[in-house]
Amino acid sequence: MALARESPPLSPTPLRHRPDRGSRIAAIILRLIGWRISGRLPDEPRYVLIVAPHTSNWDFPVGVVAKFTLGLEATWLGKHTLFRFPVAGLLRWLGGEPIDRSTRHGTTHDAIQRFRERAEWILVISPEGTRKRVAEWKTGFHRIAHGAGVPIVPVSFDWSTRTITLMDPFITSDDCDADVRALRGLFHAGMALRPAGFG
């Protein structure tokens, strides 16, 4: 089990999911498009949130509406070249944060460093890394969580029931392969909009 690293002191209200009037509007939209949310987010100020299955472009807009419904101040990392006028402001508003993948340290190192520097941070990652079928999940999300000493929160998008399920936090171990197999076992092809795309 990873030990929590020393981090900056927490703010008086450390939870990064604070519903507001916008959340109520988003919740109405979510219901109108036929989706619901099951489960709850953990009372943790920092964690890696993984979302699967990811087989369609439609996963993103549904995820955005869910994010605002929950009042979740979560971040996803994108190539810095995407954050240019005129879309940079929109991408940031949607939770995007630029990262230069060409640096010698790499994305994993930079993400771990950001966790260590911030009292509150929720990082959203698709472990599949692509909408195409993959034989194995990428392990960067595990290396980030383990290196930063933060839990992983699995979230499933089940298109068969139109349910977004927030699962219990998962504490990583030194056995990355075993952890990833256990996490992947929480998801199945029947959840995906395009089942053939889930490996």
PDB file of C-alpha atoms in Angstrom:
ATOM      1  CA  MET A   1       0.000   0.000   0.000  1.00  0.00           C
ATOM      2  CA  ALA A   2       1.343   3.403  -0.922  1.00  0.00           C
ATOM      3  CA  LEU A   3       1.952   5.860   1.869  1.00  0.00           C
ATOM      4  CA  ALA A   4       0.663   9.387   1.495  1.00  0.00           C
ATOM      5  CA  ARG A   5       3.397  11.874   0.659  1.00  0.00           C
ATOM      6  CA  GLU A   6       3.765  15.136   2.493  1.00  0.00           C
ATOM      7  CA  SER A   7       1.567  17.736   0.849  1.00  0.00           C
ATOM      8  CA  PRO A   8       0.436  21.329   1.408  1.00  0.00           C
ATOM      9  CA  PRO A   9      -2.102  21.912   4.199  1.00  0.00           C
ATOM     10  CA  LEU A  10      -5.742  21.475   3.260  1.00  0.00           C
ATOM     11  CA  SER A  11      -8.108  24.376   2.936  1.00  0.00           C
ATOM     12  CA  PRO A  12     -11.004  24.650   5.460  1.00  0.00           C
ATOM     13  CA  THR A  13     -13.330  23.048   2.874  1.00  0.00           C
ATOM     14  CA  PRO A  14     -11.105  20.528   1.086  1.00  0.00           C
ATOM     15  CA  LEU A  15     -13.775  18.720  -0.933  1.00  0.00           C
ATOM     16  CA  ARG A  16     -13.575  19.474  -4.621  1.00  0.00           C
ATOM     17  CA  HIS A  17     -17.191  18.530  -5.308  1.00  0.00           C
ATOM     18  CA  ARG A  18     -19.377  21.443  -4.289  1.00  0.00           C
ATOM     19  CA  PRO A  19     -22.800  21.451  -6.008  1.00  0.00           C
ATOM     20  CA  ASP A  20     -24.279  24.875  -6.805  1.00  0.00           C
ATOM     21  CA  ARG A  21     -27.061  26.327  -8.966  1.00  0.00           C
ATOM     22  CA  GLY A  22     -25.191  25.235 -12.095  1.00  0.00           C
ATOM     23  CA  SER A  23     -25.148  21.708 -10.693  1.00  0.00           C
ATOM     24  CA  ARG A  24     -28.940  21.704 -10.456  1.00  0.00           C
ATOM     25  CA  ILE A  25     -29.241  22.799 -14.081  1.00  0.00           C
ATOM     26  CA  ALA A  26     -26.754  20.130 -15.154  1.00  0.00           C
ATOM     27  CA  ALA A  27     -28.704  17.516 -13.166  1.00  0.00           C
ATOM     28  CA  ILE A  28     -31.854  18.422 -15.107  1.00  0.00           C
ATOM     29  CA  ILE A  29     -29.961  18.068 -18.399  1.00  0.00           C
ATOM     30  CA  LEU A  30     -28.576  14.709 -17.279  1.00  0.00           C
ATOM     31  CA  ARG A  31     -32.083  13.439 -16.547  1.00  0.00           C
ATOM     32  CA  LEU A  32     -33.418  14.795 -19.846  1.00  0.00           C
ATOM     33  CA  ILE A  33     -30.813  12.812 -21.788  1.00  0.00           C
ATOM     34  CA  GLY A  34     -31.769   9.711 -19.798  1.00  0.00           C
ATOM     35  CA  TRP A  35     -28.741   9.335 -17.509  1.00  0.00           C
ATOM     36  CA  ARG A  36     -28.444   8.934 -13.758  1.00  0.00           C
ATOM     37  CA  ILE A  37     -25.598   8.801 -11.238  1.00  0.00           C
ATOM     38  CA  SER A  38     -25.207   5.984  -8.722  1.00  0.00           C
ATOM     39  CA  GLY A  39     -22.873   6.016  -5.714  1.00  0.00           C
ATOM     40  CA  ARG A  40     -20.970   8.924  -4.211  1.00  0.00           C
ATOM     41  CA  LEU A  41     -17.608  10.594  -4.451  1.00  0.00           C
ATOM     42  CA  PRO A  42     -15.143   9.971  -1.614  1.00  0.00           C
ATOM     43  CA  ASP A  43     -14.429  12.600   1.018  1.00  0.00           C
ATOM     44  CA  GLU A  44     -10.870  12.935  -0.242  1.00  0.00           C
ATOM     45  CA  PRO A  45      -9.194  16.109  -1.508  1.00  0.00           C
ATOM     46  CA  ARG A  46      -6.854  14.314  -3.938  1.00  0.00           C
ATOM     47  CA  TYR A  47      -7.296  11.221  -6.094  1.00  0.00           C
ATOM     48  CA  VAL A  48      -7.039   9.789  -9.603  1.00  0.00           C
ATOM     49  CA  LEU A  49     -10.475   9.184 -11.117  1.00  0.00           C
ATOM     50  CA  ILE A  50     -10.510   6.619 -13.922  1.00  0.00           C
ATOM     51  CA  VAL A  51     -13.396   6.410 -16.382  1.00  0.00           C
ATOM     52  CA  ALA A  52     -14.236   3.379 -18.545  1.00  0.00           C
ATOM     53  CA  PRO A  53     -15.302   2.005 -20.933  1.00  0.00           C
ATOM     54  CA  HIS A  54     -14.323   4.702 -23.420  1.00  0.00           C
ATOM     55  CA  THR A  55     -15.355   3.647 -26.929  1.00  0.00           C
ATOM     56  CA  SER A  56     -17.118   6.722 -28.302  1.00  0.00           C
ATOM     57  CA  ASN A  57     -16.834  10.494 -28.636  1.00  0.00           C
ATOM     58  CA  TRP A  58     -20.215  10.667 -26.877  1.00  0.00           C
ATOM     59  CA  ASP A  59     -18.554   9.618 -23.607  1.00  0.00           C
ATOM     60  CA  PHE A  60     -17.000  13.069 -23.247  1.00  0.00           C
ATOM     61  CA  PRO A  61     -20.157  15.251 -23.355  1.00  0.00           C
ATOM     62  CA  VAL A  62     -21.969  12.867 -21.000  1.00  0.00           C
ATOM     63  CA  GLY A  63     -18.974  13.064 -18.678  1.00  0.00           C
ATOM     64  CA  VAL A  64     -18.968  16.859 -18.800  1.00  0.00           C
ATOM     65  CA  VAL A  65     -22.658  17.040 -17.809  1.00  0.00           C
ATOM     66  CA  ALA A  66     -21.992  14.563 -14.980  1.00  0.00           C
ATOM     67  CA  LYS A  67     -19.007  16.636 -13.836  1.00  0.00           C
ATOM     68  CA  PHE A  68     -21.137  19.760 -13.504  1.00  0.00           C
ATOM     69  CA  THR A  69     -23.982  17.796 -11.892  1.00  0.00           C
ATOM     70  CA  LEU A  70     -21.609  16.634  -9.164  1.00  0.00           C
ATOM     71  CA  GLY A  71     -19.970  20.041  -8.831  1.00  0.00           C
ATOM     72  CA  LEU A  72     -16.715  18.195  -9.398  1.00  0.00           C
ATOM     73  CA  GLU A  73     -13.662  20.395  -9.889  1.00  0.00           C
ATOM     74  CA  ALA A  74     -11.706  17.753 -11.756  1.00  0.00           C
ATOM     75  CA  THR A  75      -8.850  18.106 -14.211  1.00  0.00           C
ATOM     76  CA  TRP A  76      -7.917  16.224 -17.355  1.00  0.00           C
ATOM     77  CA  LEU A  77      -4.536  16.675 -18.999  1.00  0.00           C
ATOM     78  CA  GLY A  78      -4.176  17.576 -22.666  1.00  0.00           C
ATOM     79  CA  LYS A  79      -1.309  18.360 -25.004  1.00  0.00           C
ATOM     80  CA  HIS A  80      -0.263  21.978 -24.555  1.00  0.00           C
ATOM     81  CA  THR A  81      -0.601  22.549 -28.294  1.00  0.00           C
ATOM     82  CA  LEU A  82      -4.395  22.132 -27.966  1.00  0.00           C
ATOM     83  CA  PHE A  83      -4.684  25.090 -25.612  1.00  0.00           C
ATOM     84  CA  ARG A  84      -4.629  27.851 -28.189  1.00  0.00           C
ATOM     85  CA  PHE A  85      -6.995  30.627 -29.148  1.00  0.00           C
ATOM     86  CA  PRO A  86      -9.939  30.429 -29.597  1.00  0.00           C
ATOM     87  CA  VAL A  87     -10.568  27.147 -27.723  1.00  0.00           C
ATOM     88  CA  ALA A  88      -8.100  27.472 -24.826  1.00  0.00           C
ATOM     89  CA  GLY A  89     -10.567  29.191 -22.508  1.00  0.00           C
ATOM     90  CA  LEU A  90     -13.298  26.631 -23.214  1.00  0.00           C
ATOM     91  CA  LEU A  91     -10.945  23.693 -22.636  1.00  0.00           C
ATOM     92  CA  ARG A  92      -9.838  25.130 -19.291  1.00  0.00           C
ATOM     93  CA  TRP A  93     -13.454  25.755 -18.267  1.00  0.00           C
ATOM     94  CA  LEU A  94     -14.187  22.100 -19.022  1.00  0.00           C
ATOM     95  CA  GLY A  95     -11.360  21.061 -16.700  1.00  0.00           C
ATOM     96  CA  GLY A  96      -8.494  20.843 -19.171  1.00  0.00           C
ATOM     97  CA  GLU A  97      -4.953  21.579 -18.073  1.00  0.00           C
ATOM     98  CA  PRO A  98      -2.093  21.750 -20.589  1.00  0.00           C
ATOM     99  CA  ILE A  99       0.937  19.539 -20.252  1.00  0.00           C
ATOM    100  CA  ASP A 100       4.036  19.327 -22.416  1.00  0.00           C
ATOM    101  CA  ARG A 101       4.500  15.630 -23.167  1.00  0.00           C
ATOM    102  CA  SER A 102       7.845  16.242 -24.823  1.00  0.00           C
ATOM    103  CA  THR A 103       9.621  17.130 -21.557  1.00  0.00           C
ATOM    104  CA  ARG A 104      12.310  14.734 -20.397  1.00  0.00           C
ATOM    105  CA  HIS A 105      10.417  13.919 -17.206  1.00  0.00           C
ATOM    106  CA  GLY A 106       7.209  12.919 -18.974  1.00  0.00           C
ATOM    107  CA  THR A 107       3.535  13.183 -18.132  1.00  0.00           C
ATOM    108  CA  THR A 108       3.606  10.703 -15.235  1.00  0.00           C
ATOM    109  CA  HIS A 109       6.365  12.542 -13.390  1.00  0.00           C
ATOM    110  CA  ASP A 110       4.730  15.923 -13.961  1.00  0.00           C
ATOM    111  CA  ALA A 111       1.344  14.666 -12.718  1.00  0.00           C
ATOM    112  CA  ILE A 112       2.907  13.193  -9.564  1.00  0.00           C
ATOM    113  CA  GLN A 113       4.655  16.487  -8.933  1.00  0.00           C
ATOM    114  CA  ARG A 114       1.377  18.395  -9.272  1.00  0.00           C
ATOM    115  CA  PHE A 115      -0.242  16.103  -6.712  1.00  0.00           C
ATOM    116  CA  ARG A 116       2.615  16.740  -4.300  1.00  0.00           C
ATOM    117  CA  GLU A 117       2.360  20.491  -4.744  1.00  0.00           C
ATOM    118  CA  ARG A 118      -1.425  20.786  -4.395  1.00  0.00           C
ATOM    119  CA  ALA A 119      -3.584  20.293  -1.338  1.00  0.00           C
ATOM    120  CA  GLU A 120      -6.564  19.543  -3.584  1.00  0.00           C
ATOM    121  CA  TRP A 121      -6.479  17.940  -7.005  1.00  0.00           C
ATOM    122  CA  ILE A 122      -8.637  15.375  -8.789  1.00  0.00           C
ATOM    123  CA  LEU A 123      -7.169  14.030 -12.018  1.00  0.00           C
ATOM    124  CA  VAL A 124      -9.448  12.262 -14.514  1.00  0.00           C
ATOM    125  CA  ILE A 125      -7.899   9.659 -16.814  1.00  0.00           C
ATOM    126  CA  SER A 126      -9.230   7.162 -19.337  1.00  0.00           C
ATOM    127  CA  PRO A 127      -7.039   4.085 -18.721  1.00  0.00           C
ATOM    128  CA  GLU A 128      -7.751   2.806 -22.220  1.00  0.00           C
ATOM    129  CA  GLY A 129      -6.058   5.906 -23.618  1.00  0.00           C
ATOM    130  CA  THR A 130      -8.072   5.764 -26.846  1.00  0.00           C
ATOM    131  CA  ARG A 131     -11.558   5.048 -28.175  1.00  0.00           C
ATOM    132  CA  LYS A 132     -10.162   2.129 -30.189  1.00  0.00           C
ATOM    133  CA  ARG A 133     -10.036  -1.424 -28.853  1.00  0.00           C
ATOM    134  CA  VAL A 134      -6.891  -2.092 -26.829  1.00  0.00           C
ATOM    135  CA  ALA A 135      -5.494  -5.390 -25.608  1.00  0.00           C
ATOM    136  CA  GLU A 136      -4.219  -3.879 -22.366  1.00  0.00           C
ATOM    137  CA  TRP A 137      -4.851  -0.746 -20.365  1.00  0.00           C
ATOM    138  CA  LYS A 138      -2.117   1.847 -20.132  1.00  0.00           C
ATOM    139  CA  THR A 139      -0.608   1.842 -16.634  1.00  0.00           C
ATOM    140  CA  GLY A 140       0.228   5.531 -16.325  1.00  0.00           C
ATOM    141  CA  PHE A 141      -2.819   6.179 -14.130  1.00  0.00           C
ATOM    142  CA  HIS A 142      -1.582   3.566 -11.625  1.00  0.00           C
ATOM    143  CA  ARG A 143       1.970   4.900 -11.629  1.00  0.00           C
ATOM    144  CA  ILE A 144       0.650   8.407 -10.976  1.00  0.00           C
ATOM    145  CA  ALA A 145      -1.619   7.344  -8.106  1.00  0.00           C
ATOM    146  CA  HIS A 146       0.988   5.073  -6.520  1.00  0.00           C
ATOM    147  CA  GLY A 147       3.776   7.605  -6.909  1.00  0.00           C
ATOM    148  CA  ALA A 148       1.665  10.401  -5.423  1.00  0.00           C
ATOM    149  CA  GLY A 149       0.241   8.234  -2.646  1.00  0.00           C
ATOM    150  CA  VAL A 150      -3.381   8.912  -3.606  1.00  0.00           C
ATOM    151  CA  PRO A 151      -6.287   6.493  -4.183  1.00  0.00           C
ATOM    152  CA  ILE A 152      -7.880   5.576  -7.497  1.00  0.00           C
ATOM    153  CA  VAL A 153     -11.639   6.101  -7.852  1.00  0.00           C
ATOM    154  CA  PRO A 154     -13.149   3.928 -10.626  1.00  0.00           C
ATOM    155  CA  VAL A 155     -16.168   5.325 -12.490  1.00  0.00           C
ATOM    156  CA  SER A 156     -18.131   3.337 -15.053  1.00  0.00           C
ATOM    157  CA  PHE A 157     -20.219   4.701 -17.933  1.00  0.00           C
ATOM    158  CA  ASP A 158     -22.845   2.036 -18.555  1.00  0.00           C
ATOM    159  CA  TRP A 159     -24.653   2.826 -21.797  1.00  0.00           C
ATOM    160  CA  SER A 160     -26.922  -0.217 -21.448  1.00  0.00           C
ATOM    161  CA  THR A 161     -28.601   1.330 -18.395  1.00  0.00           C
ATOM    162  CA  ARG A 162     -27.406   4.932 -18.865  1.00  0.00           C
ATOM    163  CA  THR A 163     -25.901   4.841 -15.392  1.00  0.00           C
ATOM    164  CA  ILE A 164     -22.694   6.493 -14.211  1.00  0.00           C
ATOM    165  CA  THR A 165     -21.476   4.513 -11.202  1.00  0.00           C
ATOM    166  CA  LEU A 166     -19.053   6.033  -8.700  1.00  0.00           C
ATOM    167  CA  MET A 167     -17.182   3.143  -7.083  1.00  0.00           C
ATOM    168  CA  ASP A 168     -15.225   2.859  -3.840  1.00  0.00           C
ATOM    169  CA  PRO A 169     -11.661   4.213  -3.717  1.00  0.00           C
ATOM    170  CA  PHE A 170      -8.944   1.696  -4.585  1.00  0.00           C
ATOM    171  CA  ILE A 171      -5.630   1.838  -2.706  1.00  0.00           C
ATOM    172  CA  THR A 172      -2.709   0.850  -4.917  1.00  0.00           C
ATOM    173  CA  SER A 173      -0.060  -1.721  -4.065  1.00  0.00           C
ATOM    174  CA  ASP A 174       3.450  -2.329  -5.380  1.00  0.00           C
ATOM    175  CA  ASP A 175       2.020  -4.925  -7.789  1.00  0.00           C
ATOM    176  CA  CYS A 176       0.905  -2.734 -10.682  1.00  0.00           C
ATOM    177  CA  ASP A 177      -0.159  -5.621 -12.918  1.00  0.00           C
ATOM    178  CA  ALA A 178      -2.377  -7.195 -10.253  1.00  0.00           C
ATOM    179  CA  ASP A 179      -3.946  -3.839  -9.390  1.00  0.00           C
ATOM    180  CA  VAL A 180      -4.713  -3.036 -13.020  1.00  0.00           C
ATOM    181  CA  ARG A 181      -6.262  -6.484 -13.551  1.00  0.00           C
ATOM    182  CA  ALA A 182      -8.472  -5.976 -10.489  1.00  0.00           C
ATOM    183  CA  LEU A 183      -9.566  -2.544 -11.646  1.00  0.00           C
ATOM    184  CA  ARG A 184     -10.208  -3.671 -15.201  1.00  0.00           C
ATOM    185  CA  GLY A 185     -12.386  -6.462 -13.818  1.00  0.00           C
ATOM    186  CA  LEU A 186     -14.837  -3.831 -12.578  1.00  0.00           C
ATOM    187  CA  PHE A 187     -15.788  -3.012 -16.181  1.00  0.00           C
ATOM    188  CA  HIS A 188     -17.125  -5.092 -19.072  1.00  0.00           C
ATOM    189  CA  ALA A 189     -17.952  -4.702 -22.756  1.00  0.00           C
ATOM    190  CA  GLY A 190     -21.691  -4.632 -22.122  1.00  0.00           C
ATOM    191  CA  MET A 191     -21.286  -1.190 -20.535  1.00  0.00           C
ATOM    192  CA  ALA A 192     -19.788   0.386 -23.640  1.00  0.00           C
ATOM    193  CA  LEU A 193     -21.704   2.300 -26.312  1.00  0.00           C
ATOM    194  CA  ARG A 194     -19.710   0.226 -28.786  1.00  0.00           C
ATOM    195  CA  PRO A 195     -19.077  -3.115 -26.993  1.00  0.00           C
ATOM    196  CA  ALA A 196     -16.716  -4.332 -29.721  1.00  0.00           C
ATOM    197  CA  GLY A 197     -14.410  -1.463 -28.851  1.00  0.00           C
ATOM    198  CA  PHE A 198     -13.807  -2.629 -25.291  1.00  0.00           C
ATOM    199  CA  GLY A 199     -10.907  -5.053 -25.017  1.00  0.00           C
TER     200      GLY A 199
END
